[in-house]
């Protein structure tokens, strides 16, 4: 930890707001090829809405609203539900999360991925907390919404892994979705601690060695919603550019699933730089209600993580407890 790094609150808020920025910015060019983006915008760098969803300026999509749905369920369950899940395997929290995804879907979100929709409909029909392994479940939908689970379990390794996996499996049952959700969650946790760039790069190199499917050098120029392409794109541009703005512009101009790669890049790069360093011209264009919801959730989820303080830790636990917020 360095004195000059932003504190946990600023980094966590930076991650969530950075995620929303990437979602709103990337949505303009979602499903476009890099050449099409170049023809239409030169370099796409302004939050102007539009895109295939015909969005108003500064509106986020399913990436952010589904994350908020997860955060809502965690906050509504509070200390008791989280402790019950972590200490006793109590399933009430997972049903609240499933119910929250159902409410989200019934609220007619501006977009919803096929695997998310299928999983939510299965939960609604059968009440089951996961489906069978499905080779078609390798999309990025479970990964994309996991940040609130990371915040709520900060400082507790096993709680982080259990909650991340369980919320992911509600809709996606695929080993690459599982490993991407846990892997990017672990990287986010490191960044929230104030890990410097060189150390995060070392962590990424080791993680990619252990999870070779996500190896991103040489970069393959594919940014689809297949979780492997998504993770490779995000890690490639996160590693290439130390600044938030440069990394974000490079990521969304890769096109394809640009709102989701932009959101995940924004999460990591926003945690790295902190909310105070996010580009104002993007932040100011986000819809105020989104900024408000993210701010309230970040505060609540970090506070919720204190519920786990006195529960037994994983033996390999090496994280210091974070400061109260
Ligand atoms: Mn989206
Ligand atoms: Mn997307």
CSV table of C-alpha atoms in Angstrom, one decimal, residues 4-224:
chain,number,residue,atom,x,y,z
A,4,UNK,CA,-0.6,8.2,-2.6
A,5,UNK,CA,-3.1,5.6,-3.6
A,6,UNK,CA,-6.8,6.5,-3.2
A,7,UNK,CA,-8.5,5.0,-0.3
A,8,UNK,CA,-10.9,2.0,-0.4
A,9,UNK,CA,-14.0,4.1,-0.8
A,10,UNK,CA,-12.6,6.1,-3.7
A,11,UNK,CA,-11.3,2.9,-5.4
A,12,UNK,CA,-14.6,1.0,-5.0
A,13,UNK,CA,-16.7,4.0,-6.2
A,14,UNK,CA,-14.2,4.4,-9.1
A,15,UNK,CA,-14.8,0.7,-10.0
A,16,UNK,CA,-18.6,0.9,-10.0
A,17,UNK,CA,-18.8,4.3,-11.7
A,18,UNK,CA,-16.0,3.3,-14.2
A,19,UNK,CA,-18.1,0.2,-15.0
A,20,UNK,CA,-21.2,2.4,-15.7
A,21,UNK,CA,-19.1,4.7,-17.9
A,22,UNK,CA,-17.8,1.8,-20.0
A,23,UNK,CA,-21.4,0.4,-20.3
A,24,UNK,CA,-22.8,3.8,-21.5
A,25,UNK,CA,-19.9,4.6,-23.7
A,26,UNK,CA,-19.6,1.1,-25.3
A,27,UNK,CA,-23.3,0.7,-25.9
A,28,UNK,CA,-23.0,3.2,-28.8
A,29,UNK,CA,-20.8,0.8,-30.7
A,30,UNK,CA,-22.0,-2.6,-29.4
A,31,UNK,CA,-22.0,-5.2,-32.2
A,32,UNK,CA,-20.0,-2.9,-34.6
A,33,UNK,CA,-16.8,-4.0,-36.2
A,34,UNK,CA,-13.7,-1.8,-35.5
A,35,UNK,CA,-13.8,-0.7,-39.2
A,36,UNK,CA,-17.4,0.3,-39.0
A,37,UNK,CA,-16.7,2.3,-35.8
A,38,UNK,CA,-13.8,4.0,-37.6
A,39,UNK,CA,-16.0,4.9,-40.5
A,40,UNK,CA,-18.8,6.3,-38.3
A,41,UNK,CA,-16.8,8.0,-35.6
A,42,UNK,CA,-13.1,8.1,-36.4
A,43,UNK,CA,-12.3,7.2,-32.8
A,44,UNK,CA,-15.4,6.7,-30.6
A,45,UNK,CA,-14.7,8.8,-27.5
A,46,UNK,CA,-17.8,10.7,-26.6
A,47,UNK,CA,-20.8,9.5,-24.5
A,48,UNK,CA,-23.5,10.2,-27.0
A,49,UNK,CA,-26.0,7.3,-26.6
A,50,UNK,CA,-27.6,5.8,-29.7
A,51,UNK,CA,-26.3,2.4,-30.9
A,52,UNK,CA,-28.5,-0.5,-31.8
A,53,UNK,CA,-30.5,0.1,-28.6
A,54,UNK,CA,-31.1,3.8,-29.5
A,55,UNK,CA,-30.2,4.9,-26.0
A,56,UNK,CA,-30.5,8.4,-24.6
A,57,UNK,CA,-27.1,10.0,-23.7
A,58,UNK,CA,-25.6,8.6,-20.6
A,59,UNK,CA,-28.0,5.6,-20.2
A,60,UNK,CA,-26.5,2.4,-19.1
A,61,UNK,CA,-27.7,-1.1,-20.1
A,62,UNK,CA,-28.2,-4.5,-18.6
A,63,UNK,CA,-24.6,-4.7,-17.5
A,64,UNK,CA,-25.1,-2.0,-14.9
A,65,UNK,CA,-28.7,-2.6,-14.1
A,66,UNK,CA,-28.2,-6.3,-13.5
A,67,UNK,CA,-25.3,-5.5,-11.2
A,68,UNK,CA,-27.6,-3.1,-9.3
A,69,UNK,CA,-30.1,-6.0,-9.1
A,70,UNK,CA,-27.5,-8.2,-7.4
A,71,UNK,CA,-26.5,-5.4,-5.1
A,72,UNK,CA,-30.1,-4.7,-4.2
A,73,UNK,CA,-30.6,-8.3,-3.1
A,74,UNK,CA,-27.4,-8.4,-1.1
A,75,UNK,CA,-28.4,-5.2,0.7
A,76,UNK,CA,-31.9,-6.3,1.3
A,77,UNK,CA,-30.7,-9.5,2.9
A,78,UNK,CA,-28.3,-7.6,5.1
A,79,UNK,CA,-25.9,-9.0,7.6
A,80,UNK,CA,-28.1,-12.0,8.6
A,81,UNK,CA,-28.5,-13.4,5.1
A,82,UNK,CA,-24.9,-13.0,4.2
A,83,UNK,CA,-23.6,-14.5,7.4
A,84,UNK,CA,-26.1,-17.4,7.1
A,85,UNK,CA,-24.9,-18.1,3.6
A,86,UNK,CA,-21.2,-17.9,4.4
A,87,UNK,CA,-21.3,-19.7,7.8
A,88,UNK,CA,-24.1,-22.2,7.3
A,89,UNK,CA,-24.7,-22.5,3.5
A,90,UNK,CA,-28.1,-21.0,4.1
A,91,UNK,CA,-29.8,-20.6,0.6
A,92,UNK,CA,-32.1,-17.7,1.5
A,93,UNK,CA,-29.7,-15.2,0.1
A,94,UNK,CA,-29.4,-17.0,-3.2
A,95,UNK,CA,-33.2,-17.1,-3.6
A,96,UNK,CA,-33.3,-13.4,-2.9
A,97,UNK,CA,-30.7,-12.9,-5.7
A,98,UNK,CA,-32.7,-15.1,-8.0
A,99,UNK,CA,-35.9,-13.2,-7.1
A,100,UNK,CA,-34.1,-9.9,-7.8
A,101,UNK,CA,-33.0,-11.1,-11.2
A,102,UNK,CA,-36.7,-12.1,-11.9
A,103,UNK,CA,-37.9,-8.6,-10.9
A,104,UNK,CA,-35.2,-7.1,-13.1
A,105,UNK,CA,-36.3,-9.1,-16.1
A,106,UNK,CA,-40.0,-8.4,-15.5
A,107,UNK,CA,-39.1,-4.7,-15.4
A,108,UNK,CA,-38.3,-5.0,-19.1
A,109,UNK,CA,-34.6,-4.0,-19.1
A,110,UNK,CA,-33.3,-2.3,-22.2
A,111,UNK,CA,-31.4,-5.5,-23.1
A,112,UNK,CA,-30.9,-9.1,-21.7
A,113,UNK,CA,-28.5,-11.7,-22.9
A,114,UNK,CA,-29.9,-15.1,-24.0
A,115,UNK,CA,-28.1,-17.1,-21.3
A,116,UNK,CA,-29.2,-14.7,-18.6
A,117,UNK,CA,-32.8,-14.8,-19.8
A,118,UNK,CA,-32.7,-18.6,-20.0
A,119,UNK,CA,-31.3,-19.0,-16.5
A,120,UNK,CA,-33.7,-16.5,-14.9
A,121,UNK,CA,-36.6,-18.2,-16.6
A,122,UNK,CA,-35.4,-21.6,-15.3
A,123,UNK,CA,-35.1,-20.2,-11.8
A,124,UNK,CA,-38.6,-18.7,-12.1
A,125,UNK,CA,-40.1,-22.0,-13.4
A,126,UNK,CA,-38.2,-24.5,-11.2
A,127,UNK,CA,-36.8,-22.5,-8.3
A,128,UNK,CA,-33.4,-24.2,-8.9
A,129,UNK,CA,-30.3,-22.2,-8.1
A,130,UNK,CA,-28.3,-23.6,-11.0
A,131,UNK,CA,-28.8,-25.5,-14.2
A,132,UNK,CA,-26.8,-28.5,-15.5
A,133,UNK,CA,-23.5,-27.8,-17.2
A,134,UNK,CA,-24.2,-26.4,-20.6
A,135,UNK,CA,-21.5,-25.9,-23.3
A,136,UNK,CA,-23.6,-22.9,-24.5
A,137,UNK,CA,-23.2,-21.1,-21.1
A,138,UNK,CA,-19.8,-19.7,-21.9
A,139,UNK,CA,-21.0,-16.1,-22.3
A,140,UNK,CA,-19.9,-13.2,-20.2
A,141,UNK,CA,-23.2,-12.4,-18.4
A,142,UNK,CA,-22.4,-13.9,-15.0
A,143,UNK,CA,-19.0,-12.3,-15.0
A,144,UNK,CA,-20.3,-8.9,-16.0
A,145,UNK,CA,-22.6,-8.5,-12.9
A,146,UNK,CA,-20.4,-9.8,-10.1
A,147,UNK,CA,-18.9,-6.6,-8.7
A,148,UNK,CA,-21.5,-6.3,-5.8
A,149,UNK,CA,-20.5,-9.8,-4.6
A,150,UNK,CA,-16.9,-8.7,-4.5
A,151,UNK,CA,-17.7,-5.6,-2.5
A,152,UNK,CA,-20.0,-7.4,0.0
A,153,UNK,CA,-17.3,-10.1,0.7
A,154,UNK,CA,-14.2,-7.9,0.9
A,155,UNK,CA,-11.7,-9.3,3.3
A,156,UNK,CA,-13.1,-12.8,3.3
A,157,UNK,CA,-11.6,-15.2,0.6
A,158,UNK,CA,-14.0,-18.1,0.9
A,159,UNK,CA,-17.1,-15.9,1.2
A,160,UNK,CA,-16.0,-14.1,-2.0
A,161,UNK,CA,-15.5,-17.4,-4.0
A,162,UNK,CA,-18.7,-19.0,-2.7
A,163,UNK,CA,-20.9,-16.0,-3.3
A,164,UNK,CA,-19.4,-15.2,-6.7
A,165,UNK,CA,-19.8,-18.8,-7.9
A,166,UNK,CA,-23.4,-19.1,-6.6
A,167,UNK,CA,-24.6,-15.9,-8.1
A,168,UNK,CA,-22.9,-16.8,-11.4
A,169,UNK,CA,-24.4,-20.3,-11.5
A,170,UNK,CA,-28.0,-18.9,-11.3
A,171,UNK,CA,-27.6,-18.3,-15.0
A,172,UNK,CA,-24.3,-19.7,-16.3
A,173,UNK,CA,-22.9,-23.2,-15.7
A,174,UNK,CA,-19.6,-23.3,-17.6
A,175,UNK,CA,-16.0,-23.7,-16.3
A,176,UNK,CA,-14.8,-20.6,-18.3
A,177,UNK,CA,-17.6,-18.5,-16.9
A,178,UNK,CA,-16.7,-19.8,-13.4
A,179,UNK,CA,-13.0,-19.1,-13.7
A,180,UNK,CA,-13.4,-15.7,-15.3
A,181,UNK,CA,-15.9,-14.6,-12.6
A,182,UNK,CA,-13.6,-15.6,-9.8
A,183,UNK,CA,-10.4,-14.5,-11.6
A,184,UNK,CA,-11.5,-11.0,-12.4
A,185,UNK,CA,-13.1,-10.7,-9.0
A,186,UNK,CA,-9.7,-11.6,-7.4
A,187,UNK,CA,-8.0,-9.0,-9.6
A,188,UNK,CA,-10.6,-6.4,-8.5
A,189,UNK,CA,-10.0,-7.2,-4.9
A,190,UNK,CA,-6.2,-6.7,-5.3
A,191,UNK,CA,-6.8,-3.3,-7.0
A,192,UNK,CA,-9.2,-2.2,-4.3
A,193,UNK,CA,-6.4,-2.8,-1.9
A,194,UNK,CA,-4.3,-0.3,-3.8
A,195,UNK,CA,-2.0,-2.8,-5.6
A,196,UNK,CA,0.3,-1.0,-7.9
A,197,UNK,CA,0.4,-1.6,-11.7
A,198,UNK,CA,3.5,-3.7,-11.8
A,199,UNK,CA,2.1,-6.0,-9.1
A,200,UNK,CA,-1.2,-6.3,-10.8
A,201,UNK,CA,0.6,-7.2,-14.0
A,202,UNK,CA,2.5,-9.9,-12.2
A,203,UNK,CA,-0.8,-11.3,-10.8
A,204,UNK,CA,-2.4,-11.3,-14.2
A,205,UNK,CA,0.6,-13.2,-15.7
A,206,UNK,CA,0.4,-15.9,-13.0
A,207,UNK,CA,-3.4,-16.1,-13.4
A,208,UNK,CA,-3.1,-16.5,-17.2
A,209,UNK,CA,-0.4,-19.2,-16.7
A,210,UNK,CA,-2.9,-21.1,-14.5
A,211,UNK,CA,-5.9,-20.4,-16.8
A,212,UNK,CA,-4.3,-20.7,-20.2
A,213,UNK,CA,-7.5,-20.3,-22.2
A,214,UNK,CA,-7.5,-16.6,-21.2
A,215,UNK,CA,-4.0,-16.0,-22.5
A,216,UNK,CA,-4.2,-12.7,-24.3
A,217,UNK,CA,-0.7,-12.3,-25.9
A,218,UNK,CA,-0.7,-12.1,-28.8
A,219,UNK,CA,-4.1,-10.4,-28.7
A,220,UNK,CA,-6.6,-12.0,-31.1
A,221,UNK,CA,-8.7,-8.9,-31.8
A,222,UNK,CA,-11.9,-10.6,-30.7
A,223,UNK,CA,-14.2,-8.8,-28.3
A,224,UNK,CA,-17.3,-11.0,-28.5
